Amino acid sequence: MEKKVLKIEGMTCASCAALIEHDLKKKKGIASVSVNLATEKAYLDFDSEKISGKEIEKAIKDLGYKAKDDSDGVSGMEGHDHAKMEKETEIKKLKNRFLFSLIFGLPVIYMVMGRMIGLPIPAFAEKYGILIQAILSTAVIGICFNIWQSGAKKLIKMGPNMDTLILIGTATAYFYSLINAVLLFFGKNILMEGFYFESAIFILVFISLGKYLEAITKGKTSDAIKKLMGLQPKTAIIIKNGIETEVNIDDVKVDDIVLVKPGQKIPVDGIVVDGYSGVDEKAITGESMPVEKKKGDEVIGATINKTGVLKFKVTRVGKNTMLAQIIKIVEDAMGSKAPIQLLADKVSFYFVPVVFGIALLSGIIWLLLGYSFAFALSVFVAVLIIACPCALGLATPTAVMMGTGLAAQKGILIKSSKALEIAKDVNIVVFDKTGTLTKGEPVVTEIVVLDAPRGAGNKLKEKDILKIAASVERNSEHPLAQAIVNKAKEENVDLSEAKDFQAIPGKGVEAVLGKDKILLGTRKLMQDNKIKTDEIESQMVLLETQGKTAMILAVGKNISGIIAVADVLKENSREAVETLHKMGKEVAMITGDNRRVGEAIAKQVGIDRVLAEVLPQGKSDEIKKLQAEGKVVAMCGDGINDAPALAQADLGIALGSGSDVAMETGEIVLIKDDLRDVVASIDLSKYTLKKIKQGLFWAFAYNVIGIPLAAFGFLNPSIAAGAMAFSSVSVVLNALSMKRYGF
């Protein structure tokens, strides 16, 4: 069984994806197929002995779409650059289509609507109004003609979509008006109510705007993957026969020896063979503190070497690296998601042929009953016009624009309608720990003074301990050392000059300050220097169970104090968790840190479940496990390492202060970095979806009531057009009422 990813062009709504899926599933040899509208890709498992890739592409082409192989889409930057250029070109084209259709359509809308509400109409417009409307509406249709083409193709292929509904409504309004314009030119007495040019224009302008906004949102997908790929450096320094050579990253092979200097990114995965350093793995593992690396330790590509020089033996390159696996997880998660199934798209497949049938049947019946052709045609047109999809087309974009506008005022960016659809069903919110619940920067939380004699037996004060520790640690680049130095700066402590500084890998540091030898580090460092730690063990354990890193300070042979460093909680973390609990949501935390630290943080904020010691691949798997329990999962994170989980979750919420990749992957972005906005975003999403459903209800209600009235001859086209217009107005007013929503 082979796997294949196809890039599909020409999909405009969920019914397009459903049509392709439905057709391909019937093909012999195709085991499974998932067509994702958001990524514009089809993910297939198929038997190449029964059906070839070319045959699959041809089947899609026969449906009226274009398909090309995209199976190696993540293997190189060039393909993504090309895809990005194509997307930017498409967005520009859609933007121009909207702007030009608006420019040509506004005069007609003003002429018609202005007359209704008493606005001044120029004399030439009064005299040549119908001619002007005919010309301008023809121009708008020409600008948006590809919508008509798409609708016609899908109708011919028996797979009607929203474009088909748009085609029916606008074509009916336009051609009926055009015929009346010709009759008027030849002297027939045609009332102004017989012209619906503005209806065709109104629909096409708003639909063009919706398609433009949709294209912008969908265009973000490839950017997320590209930024993930950008983490990997383009070159690496390899050592052969004692000679350092800089080579392209693609030329690095397994078992090569790679040299990484301080401040450089580690290019690929490997095992350290020489050197010692602290490595910042936050981007990959979520670990808040840099991890010390020495001979025999594993290093991960795309992480940052902070302090020392490392030499490592390459173990994984290309698609086998952890970074490449993260990229694949993100793509798979995106591809596995069902397309957004808005109600209008779901119903449209059946709605269009039913309306056609009713309109045609109504016209024929009135003819058979002996009524004139003009009356029968009037009934036929009235049925089609009353069923015009303008309200259906407006219900979603107007509510979405209002909802996203309100959210933006609160610093919340809602990027997709999927977020609006899923939010109401979320029953568990999973927070990443580092940088989401916590600040992501180590700080000194406690300084413990011990009864350590010095000189005449005087006990050191907190400020003395801080001064000694910071004087020694200012020679180190370790994050824990920086936390101590920063604390000293905050306290305006004057530092002393330390001599004979030495960093002891995995244990701590030592130096000479005045006449005293200073040790600062772990229990092991003390034991190596024959300093007993039994008396402070209970205090060390207490600090560690609170999720803090405890460092022992010894002056000479005596332990003088303990300095605790931790990644502290954000101010609003606890309040956000409490509010979610009041809403009936379960709250979980996921972290790459050890379980003791995770449980300590969870206890502080009142979190229900702790998922600890989880790597990026595991984060995605943990979300899947929750989904397998029947949970609808919202994931909130800020780091690159959270991207797979954000993509896998039913609702991805990213912090604006986090990585670009997290923000690209999440459907909701919290600009203000305030976790209380998680609650606000869920509330507003539910409210916006409620308004969308209300709009769609009224849109369909008008059709359900209006179509029978039109079919029975109670509505002429003018009244039908008025009812259609009123349905649109009611939908817009319903969306505008969202301004009163407070949150």
PDB file of C-alpha atoms in Angstrom, residues 138-259:
ATOM      1  CA  THR A 138     -22.527  43.156 -16.943  1.00  0.00           C
ATOM      2  CA  ALA A 139     -19.095  44.483 -15.929  1.00  0.00           C
ATOM      3  CA  VAL A 140     -19.412  42.977 -12.425  1.00  0.00           C
ATOM      4  CA  ILE A 141     -20.458  39.627 -13.867  1.00  0.00           C
ATOM      5  CA  GLY A 142     -17.489  39.772 -16.229  1.00  0.00           C
ATOM      6  CA  ILE A 143     -15.134  40.452 -13.303  1.00  0.00           C
ATOM      7  CA  CYS A 144     -16.624  37.543 -11.323  1.00  0.00           C
ATOM      8  CA  PHE A 145     -17.241  35.289 -14.312  1.00  0.00           C
ATOM      9  CA  ASN A 146     -15.026  32.505 -12.926  1.00  0.00           C
ATOM     10  CA  ILE A 147     -17.620  32.058 -10.149  1.00  0.00           C
ATOM     11  CA  TRP A 148     -20.198  31.398 -12.851  1.00  0.00           C
ATOM     12  CA  GLN A 149     -17.796  29.026 -14.598  1.00  0.00           C
ATOM     13  CA  SER A 150     -17.144  27.111 -11.383  1.00  0.00           C
ATOM     14  CA  GLY A 151     -20.859  26.899 -10.583  1.00  0.00           C
ATOM     15  CA  ALA A 152     -21.700  25.685 -14.087  1.00  0.00           C
ATOM     16  CA  LYS A 153     -18.949  23.035 -14.066  1.00  0.00           C
ATOM     17  CA  LYS A 154     -20.049  21.655 -10.719  1.00  0.00           C
ATOM     18  CA  LEU A 155     -23.667  21.586 -11.894  1.00  0.00           C
ATOM     19  CA  ILE A 156     -22.705  19.690 -15.050  1.00  0.00           C
ATOM     20  CA  LYS A 157     -20.696  17.213 -12.943  1.00  0.00           C
ATOM     21  CA  MET A 158     -23.760  16.736 -10.674  1.00  0.00           C
ATOM     22  CA  GLY A 159     -21.864  18.135  -7.709  1.00  0.00           C
ATOM     23  CA  PRO A 160     -23.455  21.538  -7.055  1.00  0.00           C
ATOM     24  CA  ASN A 161     -21.752  23.807  -4.531  1.00  0.00           C
ATOM     25  CA  MET A 162     -22.108  27.371  -3.272  1.00  0.00           C
ATOM     26  CA  ASP A 163     -20.833  28.681  -6.608  1.00  0.00           C
ATOM     27  CA  THR A 164     -23.743  26.860  -8.258  1.00  0.00           C
ATOM     28  CA  LEU A 165     -26.206  28.600  -5.946  1.00  0.00           C
ATOM     29  CA  ILE A 166     -24.543  31.926  -6.714  1.00  0.00           C
ATOM     30  CA  LEU A 167     -24.732  31.197 -10.440  1.00  0.00           C
ATOM     31  CA  ILE A 168     -28.453  30.401 -10.264  1.00  0.00           C
ATOM     32  CA  GLY A 169     -29.365  33.482  -8.256  1.00  0.00           C
ATOM     33  CA  THR A 170     -27.253  36.017 -10.111  1.00  0.00           C
ATOM     34  CA  ALA A 171     -27.897  34.602 -13.587  1.00  0.00           C
ATOM     35  CA  THR A 172     -31.641  34.548 -13.002  1.00  0.00           C
ATOM     36  CA  ALA A 173     -31.723  38.103 -11.651  1.00  0.00           C
ATOM     37  CA  TYR A 174     -29.392  39.380 -14.393  1.00  0.00           C
ATOM     38  CA  PHE A 175     -30.963  37.746 -17.443  1.00  0.00           C
ATOM     39  CA  TYR A 176     -34.525  38.386 -16.313  1.00  0.00           C
ATOM     40  CA  SER A 177     -33.616  42.055 -15.869  1.00  0.00           C
ATOM     41  CA  LEU A 178     -31.773  42.100 -19.198  1.00  0.00           C
ATOM     42  CA  ILE A 179     -34.782  40.693 -21.038  1.00  0.00           C
ATOM     43  CA  ASN A 180     -37.015  43.330 -19.456  1.00  0.00           C
ATOM     44  CA  ALA A 181     -34.487  46.012 -20.439  1.00  0.00           C
ATOM     45  CA  VAL A 182     -34.676  44.877 -24.071  1.00  0.00           C
ATOM     46  CA  LEU A 183     -38.484  44.862 -23.926  1.00  0.00           C
ATOM     47  CA  LEU A 184     -38.414  48.352 -22.432  1.00  0.00           C
ATOM     48  CA  PHE A 185     -36.157  49.507 -25.276  1.00  0.00           C
ATOM     49  CA  PHE A 186     -38.729  48.264 -27.804  1.00  0.00           C
ATOM     50  CA  GLY A 187     -41.514  50.216 -26.129  1.00  0.00           C
ATOM     51  CA  LYS A 188     -43.004  47.695 -23.758  1.00  0.00           C
ATOM     52  CA  ASN A 189     -44.329  49.075 -20.476  1.00  0.00           C
ATOM     53  CA  ILE A 190     -42.023  47.539 -17.857  1.00  0.00           C
ATOM     54  CA  LEU A 191     -42.178  48.712 -14.262  1.00  0.00           C
ATOM     55  CA  MET A 192     -39.004  49.373 -12.252  1.00  0.00           C
ATOM     56  CA  GLU A 193     -39.927  46.392 -10.050  1.00  0.00           C
ATOM     57  CA  GLY A 194     -39.077  44.177 -13.027  1.00  0.00           C
ATOM     58  CA  PHE A 195     -35.336  44.844 -12.728  1.00  0.00           C
ATOM     59  CA  TYR A 196     -33.013  43.054 -10.301  1.00  0.00           C
ATOM     60  CA  PHE A 197     -29.552  44.079 -11.531  1.00  0.00           C
ATOM     61  CA  GLU A 198     -28.610  45.231  -8.040  1.00  0.00           C
ATOM     62  CA  SER A 199     -29.415  41.768  -6.639  1.00  0.00           C
ATOM     63  CA  ALA A 200     -26.848  40.128  -8.908  1.00  0.00           C
ATOM     64  CA  ILE A 201     -24.270  42.778  -8.021  1.00  0.00           C
ATOM     65  CA  PHE A 202     -24.974  42.627  -4.282  1.00  0.00           C
ATOM     66  CA  ILE A 203     -24.434  38.869  -4.211  1.00  0.00           C
ATOM     67  CA  LEU A 204     -21.240  38.857  -6.283  1.00  0.00           C
ATOM     68  CA  VAL A 205     -19.583  41.684  -4.332  1.00  0.00           C
ATOM     69  CA  PHE A 206     -20.115  40.000  -0.968  1.00  0.00           C
ATOM     70  CA  ILE A 207     -19.188  36.546  -2.230  1.00  0.00           C
ATOM     71  CA  SER A 208     -15.987  37.986  -3.711  1.00  0.00           C
ATOM     72  CA  LEU A 209     -15.140  39.503  -0.334  1.00  0.00           C
ATOM     73  CA  GLY A 210     -15.773  36.169   1.399  1.00  0.00           C
ATOM     74  CA  LYS A 211     -13.570  34.257  -1.029  1.00  0.00           C
ATOM     75  CA  TYR A 212     -10.775  36.814  -0.586  1.00  0.00           C
ATOM     76  CA  LEU A 213     -10.876  36.537   3.226  1.00  0.00           C
ATOM     77  CA  GLU A 214     -11.010  32.730   3.019  1.00  0.00           C
ATOM     78  CA  ALA A 215      -7.944  32.627   0.755  1.00  0.00           C
ATOM     79  CA  ILE A 216      -5.957  34.749   3.231  1.00  0.00           C
ATOM     80  CA  THR A 217      -6.754  32.305   6.056  1.00  0.00           C
ATOM     81  CA  LYS A 218      -5.949  29.195   4.029  1.00  0.00           C
ATOM     82  CA  GLY A 219      -2.697  30.777   2.863  1.00  0.00           C
ATOM     83  CA  LYS A 220      -1.297  30.567   6.402  1.00  0.00           C
ATOM     84  CA  THR A 221      -0.952  26.772   6.306  1.00  0.00           C
ATOM     85  CA  SER A 222       2.182  26.547   4.200  1.00  0.00           C
ATOM     86  CA  ASP A 223       3.803  29.395   6.167  1.00  0.00           C
ATOM     87  CA  ALA A 224       3.666  27.331   9.370  1.00  0.00           C
ATOM     88  CA  ILE A 225       5.479  24.427   7.745  1.00  0.00           C
ATOM     89  CA  LYS A 226       8.019  26.729   6.123  1.00  0.00           C
ATOM     90  CA  LYS A 227       8.888  28.366   9.448  1.00  0.00           C
ATOM     91  CA  LEU A 228       9.358  24.953  11.023  1.00  0.00           C
ATOM     92  CA  MET A 229      11.781  24.091   8.253  1.00  0.00           C
ATOM     93  CA  GLY A 230      13.576  27.391   8.790  1.00  0.00           C
ATOM     94  CA  LEU A 231      14.717  26.199  12.217  1.00  0.00           C
ATOM     95  CA  GLN A 232      17.333  23.966  10.644  1.00  0.00           C
ATOM     96  CA  PRO A 233      20.593  25.734   9.731  1.00  0.00           C
ATOM     97  CA  LYS A 234      21.615  25.602   6.083  1.00  0.00           C
ATOM     98  CA  THR A 235      25.233  24.580   6.762  1.00  0.00           C
ATOM     99  CA  ALA A 236      27.260  22.490   9.198  1.00  0.00           C
ATOM    100  CA  ILE A 237      30.947  22.220  10.137  1.00  0.00           C
ATOM    101  CA  ILE A 238      32.224  18.666   9.769  1.00  0.00           C
ATOM    102  CA  ILE A 239      35.652  17.371  10.809  1.00  0.00           C
ATOM    103  CA  LYS A 240      37.507  14.995   8.483  1.00  0.00           C
ATOM    104  CA  ASN A 241      41.141  14.048   9.052  1.00  0.00           C
ATOM    105  CA  GLY A 242      41.426  16.852  11.580  1.00  0.00           C
ATOM    106  CA  ILE A 243      40.277  19.498   9.092  1.00  0.00           C
ATOM    107  CA  GLU A 244      37.160  21.621   9.684  1.00  0.00           C
ATOM    108  CA  THR A 245      35.002  22.030   6.568  1.00  0.00           C
ATOM    109  CA  GLU A 246      31.728  23.932   6.231  1.00  0.00           C
ATOM    110  CA  VAL A 247      29.279  21.982   4.053  1.00  0.00           C
ATOM    111  CA  ASN A 248      25.671  22.256   2.947  1.00  0.00           C
ATOM    112  CA  ILE A 249      23.261  20.631   5.401  1.00  0.00           C
ATOM    113  CA  ASP A 250      22.153  18.178   2.681  1.00  0.00           C
ATOM    114  CA  ASP A 251      25.733  16.877   2.433  1.00  0.00           C
ATOM    115  CA  VAL A 252      25.914  15.830   6.102  1.00  0.00           C
ATOM    116  CA  LYS A 253      25.842  12.038   6.454  1.00  0.00           C
ATOM    117  CA  VAL A 254      25.302   9.598   9.303  1.00  0.00           C
ATOM    118  CA  ASP A 255      28.536   8.966  11.299  1.00  0.00           C
ATOM    119  CA  ASP A 256      30.049  12.330  10.277  1.00  0.00           C
ATOM    120  CA  ILE A 257      31.694  14.278  13.125  1.00  0.00           C
ATOM    121  CA  VAL A 258      30.122  17.740  13.448  1.00  0.00           C
ATOM    122  CA  LEU A 259      31.570  20.724  15.333  1.00  0.00           C
TER     123      LEU A 259
END
